[in-house]
Coordinates of C-alpha atoms in Angstrom, one line a residue:
Chain A
M1 CA 88.5 52.8 -208.8
A2 CA 90.4 56.0 -208.8
E3 CA 94.0 56.3 -207.8
T4 CA 94.9 55.5 -204.2
I5 CA 95.9 58.5 -202.1
V6 CA 96.2 57.1 -198.6
S7 CA 97.1 53.5 -197.9
I8 CA 97.4 52.0 -194.5
H9 CA 99.4 48.8 -194.1
N10 CA 99.1 46.7 -191.0
V11 CA 99.1 49.8 -188.7
S12 CA 99.0 49.2 -185.0
K13 CA 99.3 51.6 -182.1
K14 CA 100.1 50.5 -178.6
F15 CA 100.2 53.2 -175.9
P16 CA 102.5 52.8 -172.9
G17 CA 100.5 51.0 -170.3
G18 CA 99.5 48.3 -172.6
V19 CA 96.4 49.8 -174.3
T20 CA 96.2 48.8 -177.9
A21 CA 94.3 51.6 -179.6
V22 CA 94.7 50.5 -183.2
D23 CA 95.2 46.8 -183.9
D24 CA 96.7 45.8 -187.3
V25 CA 94.5 47.9 -189.6
S26 CA 94.9 48.0 -193.4
F27 CA 92.9 49.8 -196.0
D28 CA 93.2 52.1 -199.0
I29 CA 91.5 55.4 -199.6
A30 CA 91.1 56.6 -203.2
Q31 CA 91.5 60.1 -204.5
N32 CA 88.5 62.3 -204.0
E33 CA 86.8 60.0 -201.6
F34 CA 84.7 61.2 -198.6
F35 CA 85.9 58.5 -196.2
A36 CA 84.4 58.0 -192.8
L37 CA 86.0 56.3 -189.8
L38 CA 83.0 55.3 -187.7
G39 CA 82.9 53.6 -184.3
P40 CA 82.0 54.0 -180.7
S41 CA 84.2 56.1 -178.5
G42 CA 87.5 54.4 -177.7
C43 CA 87.5 52.3 -180.8
G44 CA 90.8 53.9 -182.0
K45 CA 89.4 56.0 -184.9
T46 CA 90.8 59.3 -183.6
T47 CA 94.2 57.6 -183.0
L48 CA 94.2 56.3 -186.5
L49 CA 93.4 59.8 -187.9
R50 CA 96.1 61.3 -185.7
M51 CA 98.6 58.8 -187.1
I52 CA 97.7 59.8 -190.6
S53 CA 98.3 63.5 -189.7
G54 CA 101.6 62.6 -188.0
L55 CA 100.6 63.8 -184.6
E56 CA 100.9 60.2 -183.4
T57 CA 103.4 57.6 -184.5
P58 CA 102.4 54.1 -185.3
T59 CA 104.0 51.3 -183.2
S60 CA 104.2 49.2 -186.3
G61 CA 102.9 49.3 -189.9
Q62 CA 103.2 51.8 -192.7
I63 CA 101.2 54.8 -193.8
V64 CA 101.6 55.9 -197.4
I65 CA 100.2 59.2 -198.6
G66 CA 100.4 60.2 -202.2
G67 CA 102.9 57.4 -202.9
E68 CA 105.3 58.4 -200.2
D69 CA 106.0 56.6 -197.0
M70 CA 105.3 59.0 -194.1
A71 CA 107.2 57.1 -191.4
L72 CA 109.9 59.9 -191.0
T73 CA 107.7 62.9 -192.0
P74 CA 106.7 65.2 -189.2
P75 CA 103.2 66.6 -189.1
N76 CA 104.3 70.0 -190.5
K77 CA 105.7 68.4 -193.6
R78 CA 102.8 66.1 -194.5
P79 CA 100.3 66.9 -197.3
T80 CA 97.5 66.6 -194.8
N81 CA 95.6 69.1 -192.7
M82 CA 93.3 68.6 -189.9
V83 CA 90.2 70.2 -188.5
F84 CA 90.3 69.6 -184.8
Q85 CA 87.4 68.6 -182.6
S86 CA 87.9 71.7 -180.5
Y87 CA 88.5 73.6 -183.7
A88 CA 91.8 74.9 -182.2
V89 CA 91.3 78.3 -183.7
F90 CA 94.1 80.6 -182.5
P91 CA 92.4 82.9 -180.0
H92 CA 94.8 85.8 -180.3
M93 CA 94.5 86.1 -184.1
T94 CA 91.8 87.5 -186.2
V95 CA 89.9 85.2 -188.6
E96 CA 92.1 86.4 -191.5
Q97 CA 95.3 85.9 -189.5
N98 CA 94.1 82.4 -188.6
V99 CA 93.5 81.4 -192.2
A100 CA 96.8 83.0 -193.3
Y101 CA 98.8 81.3 -190.6
G102 CA 99.6 78.1 -192.4
L103 CA 100.7 80.0 -195.5
K104 CA 102.8 82.5 -193.6
V105 CA 104.8 80.0 -191.6
T106 CA 105.7 78.0 -194.7
G107 CA 106.9 81.1 -196.6
V108 CA 104.2 81.5 -199.2
P109 CA 104.7 85.0 -200.8
A110 CA 102.5 87.8 -199.3
D111 CA 100.4 88.5 -202.3
E112 CA 99.6 84.9 -203.0
T113 CA 98.8 84.4 -199.3
K114 CA 96.4 87.3 -199.5
R115 CA 94.7 85.9 -202.6
R116 CA 94.3 82.4 -201.2
V117 CA 93.1 83.7 -197.8
A118 CA 90.4 85.7 -199.6
E119 CA 89.4 82.6 -201.6
G120 CA 89.3 80.5 -198.5
L121 CA 87.1 82.9 -196.6
E122 CA 84.9 83.2 -199.7
M123 CA 84.6 79.4 -199.8
V124 CA 83.3 79.2 -196.2
K125 CA 81.3 82.4 -196.5
L126 CA 83.2 84.3 -193.8
S127 CA 84.6 87.2 -195.9
H128 CA 82.5 89.7 -193.9
L129 CA 84.0 88.6 -190.6
A130 CA 87.7 88.6 -191.7
N131 CA 88.7 91.0 -188.9
R132 CA 86.8 89.4 -186.1
K133 CA 88.5 87.6 -183.2
P134 CA 87.4 84.0 -182.5
D135 CA 85.9 84.8 -179.2
Q136 CA 83.3 87.0 -180.9
M137 CA 82.1 84.2 -183.1
S138 CA 79.7 81.3 -182.7
G139 CA 80.8 77.7 -182.7
G140 CA 79.7 77.2 -186.3
Q141 CA 81.6 80.2 -187.5
R142 CA 84.8 79.1 -185.6
Q143 CA 84.5 75.7 -187.3
R144 CA 84.4 77.4 -190.7
V145 CA 87.6 79.3 -189.8
A146 CA 89.2 76.0 -188.9
L147 CA 88.0 74.6 -192.2
A148 CA 89.2 77.5 -194.3
R149 CA 92.5 77.5 -192.4
A150 CA 93.1 73.9 -193.4
L151 CA 91.7 74.2 -197.0
V152 CA 93.9 77.2 -198.0
K153 CA 96.9 74.9 -197.5
R154 CA 95.6 72.8 -200.4
P155 CA 96.3 69.5 -198.7
K156 CA 96.0 66.2 -200.5
V157 CA 93.9 64.9 -197.7
L158 CA 91.7 66.8 -195.2
L159 CA 91.3 65.2 -191.9
L160 CA 88.2 66.0 -189.8
D161 CA 88.0 64.9 -186.2
E162 CA 84.4 64.8 -185.0
P163 CA 83.8 68.1 -186.8
L164 CA 80.1 68.3 -186.0
S165 CA 79.9 67.0 -182.5
A166 CA 80.0 70.4 -180.8
L167 CA 77.3 72.0 -182.9
D168 CA 73.6 72.1 -182.2
A169 CA 71.2 69.9 -184.2
K170 CA 70.1 72.4 -186.7
L171 CA 73.6 73.8 -187.4
R172 CA 74.9 70.2 -187.7
D173 CA 72.5 69.5 -190.6
E174 CA 73.6 72.7 -192.3
M175 CA 77.3 71.9 -191.9
R176 CA 76.7 68.4 -193.1
L177 CA 75.4 69.7 -196.4
E178 CA 78.1 72.3 -196.5
L179 CA 80.9 69.8 -196.0
T180 CA 79.6 67.6 -198.8
R181 CA 79.3 70.6 -201.1
L182 CA 82.8 71.7 -200.2
Q183 CA 84.3 68.3 -200.8
E184 CA 82.8 68.2 -204.3
N185 CA 84.0 71.7 -205.1
V186 CA 87.6 71.5 -203.9
G187 CA 88.2 67.9 -205.0
I188 CA 90.2 67.0 -201.9
T189 CA 90.0 63.6 -200.2
F190 CA 88.2 64.0 -196.9
I191 CA 88.7 61.6 -194.0
I192 CA 86.2 62.2 -191.2
V193 CA 86.1 60.6 -187.8
T194 CA 82.8 60.3 -186.2
H195 CA 80.8 58.3 -183.6
D196 CA 77.5 59.4 -185.2
Q197 CA 76.3 57.0 -187.7
D198 CA 73.8 59.5 -189.2
E199 CA 76.7 61.8 -190.0
A200 CA 78.7 59.0 -191.6
L201 CA 75.8 57.6 -193.6
S202 CA 74.7 60.9 -194.9
M203 CA 78.1 62.4 -195.9
A204 CA 80.6 59.6 -196.6
S205 CA 81.1 57.8 -199.9
R206 CA 82.6 54.9 -198.0
I207 CA 82.7 54.0 -194.3
A208 CA 85.1 52.0 -192.2
V209 CA 83.3 50.7 -189.1
M210 CA 85.8 50.3 -186.3
D211 CA 85.5 48.5 -182.9
K212 CA 88.2 47.8 -180.3
G213 CA 91.0 49.0 -182.6
A214 CA 90.1 46.9 -185.6
V215 CA 88.2 47.6 -188.8
Q216 CA 84.9 45.5 -188.8
Q217 CA 83.7 46.4 -192.3
I218 CA 84.4 48.8 -195.1
A219 CA 81.6 49.6 -197.4
T220 CA 79.3 52.2 -198.9
P221 CA 76.6 53.6 -196.6
A222 CA 73.8 51.6 -198.2
E223 CA 75.8 48.4 -198.2
L224 CA 76.6 48.8 -194.5
Y225 CA 73.0 49.4 -193.7
E226 CA 71.4 46.7 -195.8
H227 CA 74.2 44.1 -195.8
P228 CA 76.1 44.4 -192.5
A229 CA 78.8 41.8 -192.1
S230 CA 78.5 41.2 -188.4
R231 CA 76.2 41.7 -185.4
F232 CA 78.3 44.6 -184.3
V233 CA 77.9 46.5 -187.6
A234 CA 74.2 45.7 -187.8
D235 CA 73.7 46.9 -184.3
F236 CA 75.9 49.9 -184.5
I237 CA 74.6 51.3 -187.8
G238 CA 70.9 52.2 -187.4
K239 CA 68.4 50.3 -185.2
V240 CA 68.0 46.6 -185.6
N241 CA 66.1 43.7 -184.2
L242 CA 68.5 40.9 -183.6
I243 CA 66.9 37.5 -183.1
D244 CA 68.9 34.4 -182.2
A245 CA 68.2 31.4 -184.3
K246 CA 69.5 27.9 -185.2
V247 CA 69.6 26.4 -188.7
V248 CA 67.7 23.1 -188.7
G249 CA 67.4 22.1 -192.3
Q250 CA 68.0 23.0 -196.0
S251 CA 65.6 22.6 -198.9
G252 CA 66.7 24.0 -202.3
K253 CA 67.2 27.8 -202.0
A254 CA 65.6 28.1 -198.7
M255 CA 66.5 26.9 -195.3
S256 CA 64.5 26.5 -192.2
C257 CA 65.5 27.9 -188.8
E258 CA 64.2 27.7 -185.3
A259 CA 64.1 31.3 -184.1
K260 CA 63.6 32.5 -180.5
G261 CA 60.1 33.8 -180.1
L262 CA 59.1 33.1 -183.7
G263 CA 59.3 29.4 -184.0
R264 CA 60.1 27.6 -187.3
L265 CA 60.9 30.0 -190.2
E266 CA 61.7 29.5 -193.9
L267 CA 64.4 31.9 -195.0
P268 CA 66.2 32.3 -198.3
G269 CA 69.9 31.4 -197.9
K270 CA 72.2 28.5 -197.5
M271 CA 73.8 27.5 -194.2
P272 CA 74.8 24.2 -192.7
A273 CA 72.3 22.8 -190.3
G274 CA 73.1 23.2 -186.7
D275 CA 74.7 26.6 -187.0
S276 CA 73.8 29.4 -184.6
I277 CA 72.9 32.5 -186.5
A278 CA 71.3 35.9 -185.8
I279 CA 68.4 37.2 -187.9
A280 CA 68.5 41.0 -188.2
I281 CA 65.6 43.0 -189.3
R282 CA 65.5 46.8 -189.5
P283 CA 62.5 48.3 -187.7
E284 CA 61.2 50.1 -190.8
K285 CA 61.0 46.8 -192.7
L286 CA 58.5 45.5 -190.2
K287 CA 54.7 46.1 -190.8
I288 CA 52.2 46.2 -188.0
G289 CA 48.4 45.6 -188.2
G290 CA 45.4 44.8 -186.0
S291 CA 44.5 41.6 -187.8
E292 CA 46.4 38.6 -189.1
P293 CA 47.9 39.6 -192.5
K294 CA 47.0 37.6 -195.6
G295 CA 49.6 36.7 -198.2
A296 CA 51.8 33.8 -198.8
G297 CA 55.4 33.6 -197.7
L298 CA 55.2 36.4 -195.1
I299 CA 56.8 36.0 -191.7
K300 CA 54.2 36.9 -189.2
V301 CA 53.9 36.9 -185.5
A302 CA 51.2 38.0 -183.0
G303 CA 52.1 40.2 -180.0
K304 CA 51.1 42.9 -177.7
V305 CA 52.1 46.6 -178.0
R306 CA 54.3 47.4 -175.0
D307 CA 55.3 51.0 -175.9
V308 CA 54.7 53.7 -178.5
A309 CA 57.1 56.6 -178.8
Y310 CA 55.9 59.4 -181.1
Y311 CA 58.6 61.2 -183.1
G312 CA 56.5 63.3 -185.4
D313 CA 57.4 61.8 -188.8
T314 CA 57.5 58.3 -187.4
S315 CA 56.4 56.4 -184.3
H316 CA 58.6 53.8 -182.8
V317 CA 56.5 50.9 -181.5
V318 CA 57.8 48.0 -179.3
V319 CA 55.8 44.8 -179.7
E320 CA 56.2 42.0 -177.1
V321 CA 56.0 38.5 -178.6
K322 CA 56.6 35.1 -177.1
D323 CA 59.7 34.0 -175.1
G324 CA 60.6 37.5 -174.0
L325 CA 61.3 38.7 -177.6
D326 CA 60.7 42.3 -178.2
L327 CA 60.4 43.7 -181.8
A328 CA 60.9 47.3 -182.6
V329 CA 58.7 48.5 -185.4
N330 CA 58.9 52.0 -187.1
V331 CA 55.6 53.2 -188.4
Q332 CA 55.4 56.1 -190.8
N333 CA 52.8 58.6 -189.6
D334 CA 51.7 59.3 -193.2
S335 CA 48.4 60.9 -192.4
R336 CA 47.6 63.6 -189.9
E337 CA 45.2 61.7 -187.9
G338 CA 45.7 58.4 -186.1
G339 CA 49.5 58.4 -185.7
A340 CA 50.8 54.9 -185.5
G341 CA 47.3 53.5 -185.3
V342 CA 48.1 51.4 -182.3
S343 CA 48.1 52.0 -178.6
R344 CA 49.8 50.4 -175.6
G345 CA 48.4 47.0 -174.6
Q346 CA 46.7 46.4 -178.0
K347 CA 47.0 43.0 -179.5
V348 CA 48.6 43.3 -183.0
W349 CA 50.3 41.3 -185.8
V350 CA 53.7 42.0 -187.0
H351 CA 54.9 40.8 -190.4
W352 CA 57.7 41.2 -192.9
S353 CA 58.9 39.6 -196.1
P354 CA 61.6 37.0 -195.6
E355 CA 64.0 38.8 -198.1
D356 CA 64.3 41.7 -195.6
S357 CA 65.9 39.5 -193.0
I358 CA 69.6 39.7 -192.8
L359 CA 71.4 36.5 -191.7
L360 CA 74.4 37.0 -189.6
T361 CA 76.8 34.3 -188.5
E362 CA 79.2 36.4 -186.4
Chain B
M1 CA 49.3 85.4 -150.2
W2 CA 52.9 86.1 -150.9
A3 CA 55.4 88.4 -149.5
R4 CA 56.0 91.6 -151.5
L5 CA 59.7 92.3 -151.7
K6 CA 61.2 95.6 -152.4
P7 CA 64.2 95.5 -154.7
G8 CA 67.3 94.4 -152.8
Q9 CA 65.3 92.6 -150.0
G10 CA 65.3 89.2 -151.6
P11 CA 67.0 86.3 -149.8
L12 CA 69.9 86.3 -152.3
D13 CA 70.6 90.1 -152.3
Y14 CA 73.4 89.8 -149.8
G15 CA 75.0 93.0 -151.0
N16 CA 72.3 95.0 -149.3
R17 CA 72.8 93.7 -145.8
L18 CA 73.8 96.5 -143.4
W19 CA 76.4 94.5 -141.5
L20 CA 78.0 93.4 -144.8
K21 CA 78.2 97.0 -146.0
T22 CA 79.8 98.0 -142.7
L23 CA 82.3 95.3 -142.8
F24 CA 83.2 96.2 -146.3
A25 CA 83.6 99.8 -145.4
A26 CA 85.8 99.0 -142.4
I27 CA 88.1 96.8 -144.5
F28 CA 88.3 99.4 -147.2
I29 CA 89.2 102.1 -144.7
M30 CA 91.8 99.9 -143.0
L31 CA 93.5 99.2 -146.4
Y32 CA 93.4 102.6 -147.9
V33 CA 93.4 105.3 -145.2
P34 CA 97.2 104.9 -144.6
I35 CA 97.9 105.3 -148.2
V36 CA 95.6 108.3 -148.6
T37 CA 97.2 109.9 -145.5
L38 CA 100.6 109.4 -146.9
I39 CA 99.7 111.1 -150.2
A40 CA 97.8 113.9 -148.5
F41 CA 100.7 114.7 -146.1
S42 CA 103.1 114.9 -149.0
F43 CA 101.4 118.2 -149.7
N44 CA 101.6 119.4 -146.1
T45 CA 103.6 122.5 -145.2
D46 CA 104.4 121.3 -141.7
K47 CA 108.0 120.2 -141.2
R48 CA 107.3 117.3 -138.9
G49 CA 104.4 116.1 -140.9
V50 CA 102.1 115.4 -138.0
V51 CA 99.6 118.2 -138.2
W52 CA 98.0 119.6 -141.3
R53 CA 99.1 123.2 -141.8
G54 CA 98.6 124.0 -145.4
F55 CA 99.0 122.9 -149.0
T56 CA 102.3 123.0 -150.9
F57 CA 104.3 121.3 -153.6
Q58 CA 107.5 122.3 -151.8
N59 CA 108.1 118.7 -150.6
Y60 CA 108.3 117.4 -154.1
V61 CA 110.9 120.1 -155.0
K62 CA 112.9 119.2 -151.9
A63 CA 112.7 115.5 -152.6
W64 CA 113.8 116.2 -156.2
N65 CA 116.8 118.2 -155.0
N66 CA 117.7 115.6 -152.4
D67 CA 120.5 113.9 -154.3
A68 CA 120.8 111.0 -151.9
L69 CA 117.1 110.3 -152.1
I70 CA 117.1 110.5 -155.9
E71 CA 120.1 108.3 -156.2
A72 CA 118.4 105.7 -154.0
L73 CA 115.2 105.9 -156.1
T74 CA 117.2 105.6 -159.3
N75 CA 119.0 102.6 -157.9
S76 CA 115.8 101.0 -156.9
I77 CA 114.1 101.5 -160.3
V78 CA 117.2 100.3 -162.2
I79 CA 117.4 97.2 -160.0
A80 CA 113.7 96.6 -160.4
L81 CA 113.8 96.8 -164.2
F82 CA 116.8 94.4 -164.5
A83 CA 115.3 92.0 -162.0
T84 CA 112.0 92.1 -163.7
V85 CA 113.3 91.3 -167.1
L86 CA 115.6 88.6 -165.9
S87 CA 113.2 86.9 -163.5
T88 CA 110.4 87.0 -166.1
I89 CA 112.6 85.2 -168.6
I90 CA 113.9 82.7 -166.1
G91 CA 110.5 82.3 -164.5
A92 CA 108.8 81.7 -167.8
L93 CA 111.3 79.1 -168.9
V94 CA 111.0 77.2 -165.6
A95 CA 107.2 77.3 -166.0
L96 CA 107.5 75.9 -169.5
L97 CA 109.9 73.2 -168.3
L98 CA 107.5 72.1 -165.6
W99 CA 104.5 72.2 -167.9
R100 CA 106.0 70.6 -170.9
F101 CA 108.4 67.9 -169.6
R102 CA 108.4 64.9 -167.3
F103 CA 111.7 64.1 -165.7
P104 CA 113.0 62.3 -162.6
L105 CA 112.6 64.2 -159.3
K106 CA 110.3 66.7 -160.9
T107 CA 108.2 67.1 -157.7
A108 CA 111.4 67.7 -155.7
Y109 CA 112.6 70.2 -158.3
E110 CA 109.2 72.0 -158.2
G111 CA 109.4 72.2 -154.4
F112 CA 113.0 73.6 -154.4
M113 CA 112.1 76.1 -157.1
A114 CA 109.2 77.5 -155.0
L115 CA 111.4 77.7 -151.9
P116 CA 112.1 81.4 -152.1
I117 CA 108.4 82.1 -151.9
V118 CA 108.1 80.4 -148.5
I119 CA 111.4 80.7 -146.7
P120 CA 111.7 83.8 -144.4
E121 CA 113.3 86.7 -146.2
I122 CA 115.8 87.0 -143.4
C123 CA 117.2 83.5 -144.1
M124 CA 117.3 84.3 -147.8
G125 CA 119.1 87.5 -147.1
V126 CA 121.7 85.9 -144.8
A127 CA 122.2 83.0 -147.3
L128 CA 122.8 85.4 -150.1
L129 CA 125.1 87.6 -148.1
L130 CA 127.2 84.5 -147.1
F131 CA 127.3 83.4 -150.8
F132 CA 128.4 86.8 -152.1
A133 CA 130.9 87.3 -149.3
N134 CA 132.5 83.8 -149.6
T135 CA 132.7 83.9 -153.4
G136 CA 134.3 87.3 -153.2
M137 CA 131.6 88.8 -155.3
M138 CA 130.8 91.3 -152.6
E139 CA 134.1 93.1 -153.0
T140 CA 134.5 92.6 -156.7
V141 CA 131.1 93.8 -157.8
V142 CA 131.0 96.8 -155.6
S143 CA 134.0 98.3 -157.3
W144 CA 132.4 98.1 -160.7
I145 CA 131.0 101.1 -162.5
W146 CA 127.3 102.0 -162.1
P147 CA 124.9 100.3 -162.7
F148 CA 127.0 97.1 -162.7
N149 CA 127.8 97.6 -159.1
L150 CA 124.2 96.7 -158.4
A151 CA 124.7 93.2 -159.8
N152 CA 124.6 91.5 -156.5
I153 CA 121.3 93.0 -155.5
I154 CA 119.9 92.3 -158.9
I155 CA 121.0 88.6 -158.7
A156 CA 119.5 88.5 -155.2
H157 CA 116.2 90.0 -156.4
V158 CA 116.0 87.6 -159.4
A159 CA 116.5 84.7 -157.0
F160 CA 113.4 85.5 -155.0
C161 CA 111.3 87.0 -157.8
F162 CA 111.4 84.3 -160.5
P163 CA 109.4 81.7 -158.5
F164 CA 106.5 84.1 -158.4
V165 CA 106.7 84.5 -162.2
T166 CA 106.9 80.7 -162.6
V167 CA 103.8 80.2 -160.4
V168 CA 101.8 82.8 -162.3
V169 CA 102.9 81.6 -165.8
R170 CA 102.4 78.0 -165.0
S171 CA 98.9 78.5 -163.8
R172 CA 98.2 80.2 -167.1
L173 CA 99.7 77.4 -169.1
V174 CA 97.5 74.8 -167.4
G175 CA 94.6 76.2 -169.4
F176 CA 96.4 75.8 -172.7
N177 CA 94.6 73.7 -175.3
R178 CA 97.3 71.4 -176.6
Q179 CA 95.3 71.1 -179.9
L180 CA 96.4 74.7 -180.6
E181 CA 100.0 73.5 -180.6
E182 CA 99.1 70.5 -182.8
A183 CA 97.1 72.7 -185.1
S184 CA 100.1 75.0 -185.6
K185 CA 102.4 72.1 -186.4
D186 CA 99.7 70.5 -188.7
L187 CA 99.5 73.8 -190.6
G188 CA 103.2 73.6 -191.3
A189 CA 104.9 75.5 -188.5
S190 CA 108.1 74.2 -186.9
E191 CA 108.5 73.8 -183.1
W192 CA 110.2 77.2 -182.9
Q193 CA 107.5 79.0 -185.0
T194 CA 104.8 77.3 -182.9
F195 CA 106.5 78.5 -179.7
W196 CA 106.7 82.1 -180.8
N197 CA 103.4 82.3 -182.7
V198 CA 101.1 80.3 -180.5
I199 CA 102.5 79.5 -177.0
V200 CA 104.1 82.9 -176.2
P201 CA 101.0 84.9 -177.2
F202 CA 99.0 82.6 -175.0
M203 CA 101.4 83.1 -172.0
K204 CA 101.4 86.9 -172.5
P205 CA 98.8 87.7 -169.8
G206 CA 100.8 85.5 -167.4
L207 CA 104.0 87.1 -168.4
I208 CA 102.7 90.6 -167.8
A209 CA 101.2 89.7 -164.5
G210 CA 104.4 87.9 -163.4
A211 CA 106.5 90.8 -164.5
L212 CA 104.4 93.3 -162.6
L213 CA 104.6 91.1 -159.5
A214 CA 108.4 90.8 -159.9
F215 CA 108.7 94.6 -160.4
T216 CA 106.8 95.5 -157.3
L217 CA 108.4 92.8 -155.2
S218 CA 111.9 94.1 -156.2
L219 CA 111.0 97.7 -155.9
D220 CA 110.0 97.6 -152.3
D221 CA 112.2 94.8 -151.0
F222 CA 114.1 95.8 -147.9
V223 CA 115.4 92.8 -146.0
I224 CA 117.2 91.0 -148.8
T225 CA 118.5 94.2 -150.3
F226 CA 119.8 95.4 -146.9
F227 CA 121.9 92.2 -146.6
T228 CA 123.2 92.1 -150.1
S229 CA 124.0 95.7 -150.8
G230 CA 127.5 96.9 -150.2
P231 CA 128.2 99.8 -147.8
E232 CA 128.1 102.3 -150.8
T233 CA 124.9 101.2 -152.4
V234 CA 121.6 102.4 -151.2
T235 CA 118.1 101.6 -152.5
F236 CA 114.9 103.5 -151.9
P237 CA 113.4 101.4 -149.1
V238 CA 116.8 101.2 -147.3
K239 CA 117.2 105.0 -147.7
V240 CA 113.7 105.6 -146.4
Y241 CA 114.4 103.4 -143.4
S242 CA 117.5 105.3 -142.5
L243 CA 115.7 108.6 -142.9
V244 CA 112.7 107.5 -140.8
R245 CA 114.9 106.8 -137.9
R246 CA 115.4 110.5 -137.7
G247 CA 111.7 111.3 -138.0
V248 CA 109.3 111.2 -140.9
S249 CA 109.9 114.1 -143.2
P250 CA 107.3 115.1 -145.8
E251 CA 110.0 114.6 -148.4
I252 CA 109.7 110.9 -147.9
N253 CA 105.9 111.2 -148.3
A254 CA 106.5 113.0 -151.6
A255 CA 109.0 110.4 -152.9
S256 CA 106.7 107.5 -151.7
T257 CA 103.8 109.1 -153.5
V258 CA 105.8 109.2 -156.7
L259 CA 106.6 105.5 -156.3
I260 CA 102.9 104.7 -155.7
V261 CA 102.0 106.6 -158.9
I262 CA 104.7 104.8 -160.9
T263 CA 103.4 101.4 -159.7
V264 CA 99.7 102.3 -160.2
V265 CA 100.4 103.6 -163.7
A266 CA 102.4 100.5 -164.6
T267 CA 99.6 98.3 -163.3
V268 CA 96.9 100.2 -165.2
L269 CA 99.0 100.1 -168.4
A270 CA 99.6 96.4 -168.0
M271 CA 95.9 95.7 -167.5
K272 CA 95.0 97.8 -170.5
L273 CA 97.5 95.9 -172.6
Q274 CA 96.0 92.6 -171.5
A275 CA 92.4 93.5 -171.9
P276 CA 90.8 92.0 -175.0
A277 CA 89.9 94.6 -177.6
K278 CA 86.3 95.8 -177.1
Q279 CA 84.3 95.5 -180.2
G280 CA 80.5 95.1 -180.2
K281 CA 79.1 92.0 -181.8
G282 CA 77.9 92.7 -185.3

C-alpha cells in the first residue's frame, strides 16, 4: 500500500448538549486514494470531514496529515481544501477572482497566480467563462468553480462534502466521471462525503461506511457489496433480502439452518449450532421462473408475485412466500418483448445458488 | 361552454380593477402633490408664494445670496456627512457583534440598542440636552472652530441614527452563508482577510442602505437638533422653521428643492452602485 497521507487516531467529537457526532474513529488514508465516507444523514461523516479540514476541532483523538499532527493548525494553514456542499462560491467575485482568491490571500506572486488560475480553469473547462459572476452560472458550473478554486491551491488532500447532491441526475453522472478523471490527472488524495451509495460505489477506491458516529466497515466497493460485514452495511449498500435464520447443525463444509419462510437450508459455511444469523441475498442474484427449477443444490421456494415495478432496463419483482417473507427479485429486461415475464398474482418459483447467500452474524 | 375573457378580466388580474386603480391614484396624489407643489412654487414670481404669477429662477439666486440660509444648509450637510460616516461604522460594528457573538444579556443589549428608534424624539432631545449641559460640553464645544462646534449635534445625530444602520445591516447579515466564511479560511485567508474580502462585500448593500437612511434622517432632523444646538448654530430645518413663522417665502421652496434633488441624486447613485452588473447570459 502506498504511503499514508491522512491518519485518524481515536477521533471523537461531542457537541455541547451531549450529542456524540463522531465516536472513537480510527483509519488511515493512503496517498492518491479516492476515499469515500458513506452513511445516512446524521452519521457524523460531515463532522469528520470538517475535523480533517480544521473547521471543527475534535473533542479527543489525533488527526495527522502528511506526517504532521494537525491539532494546533487552523484551517487556513492546513494542506487541505474543501469543496462545500453549497459550493460557497463568492458571489461578488468573478469566476477568475474566485479561483485566484486562495492564491492571492496567501501571497503567491501575481504572474504565478495568473498561470495557475488559467490552468485551473482549463482543468474544469471553464476558461471561456472566466469573467462571469456566479449568479449567471448553473449549479454545475458553480461547482466546477469551487473545484478549480480548491485545486489551484494544490492541496495534499481535497475534501468534498456531498459534491453532487444539488445537481440533477444527468449532470450528476457527468460530474461523477469528471471527478474520477480529475482525481487521476491531478494525483491528489480525494476524500468525499456522501449519503448516496451509488456515488460512493462508482467513484471511490475505498469506502468507509459510517453509522451513528462509528465506522462500520472499510473496504473496496466490490468487497462492501459482496461481502458486507454486518446487517447495517448489507442493508445500506444496495438492495438486499435479509432473512432471519438459526443454525441447527454442521456437516463437513456445509451447515444447515432453519430460515424464516424457507425452511431447512444447506449453506456453505461454519457456525456453531444455535446461533441466530441473517441470510442476505442481493435481488439480482435471485432467479424467477414459472415452473419448479431443475438442478441440484439450488435453493428454491414457491411464491406469488405481489408487485412488479418496471424500470426500463430492469424490473423489480416482489414475491410473497410463506410466513410473511417477501423476496425482492431484480429481473433484467433483456429482450424488447415480455418485460419481466411475470405479472401480479402469478404463482412463481424463486431460486438461487447457495454460494450467493451472505451469512451475517451481527 | 366556457366564458371568454378579454385580457385583464381574469379572476387574478387584480391590477385592472377600477377601485384599485382609483385607490392607487389617490394615494399617489396624497404623497406626491405636496412635493410637486413645493418644487413648482420655487419657480413662482409671487412674493407670498400662494398664487402662481409667472416663472422665474430668481428665488434660487435669492436663496443662494441669503447667507444665513446657505450657512444653515452647509451646517446641515456637514453634520449629515459626519453623522452618516460615524453611524454607519458604529451601526455596522454593532450589527456584526449581534450577528456573530453570543454573550450574557444579549437580548437586553439588543433592546437598549434599538431604543432610539422607538423613544419619542422629544425625550431623546431633552436627554441629550441635559447630558451636554451637565457635562459642560454645551459651552465648551460651541466655542470651537467650525465645523468642530457642530460636534454636539453630530454626536446627537449619531446616537439616534446608528440603530437604524444596525437594523438594516443585521437583516442583511442574516442571509449570509457561513460556508462562504469557512471557504475563505479553508483557502488560506486569515480572519482579517476573510472579514475584508468576504464579509464586508456581502454587507455592502446593507451598508449603503443604512448610510442613506442615516443621511436623510440626520439631514431633516428638527427636534433633536433644536435641543442640542447652541444659540449660535443653526441647521437647515431649524432655519426653515424660524423663517416659516414669518410666512413661507419662495426662497425656502428653492432651498428645499435643492435639498430634495441632493437626496434623490444620492439615492439613485446608491441604487446604481448596488445593482448587479447587467450582462446577458451567454
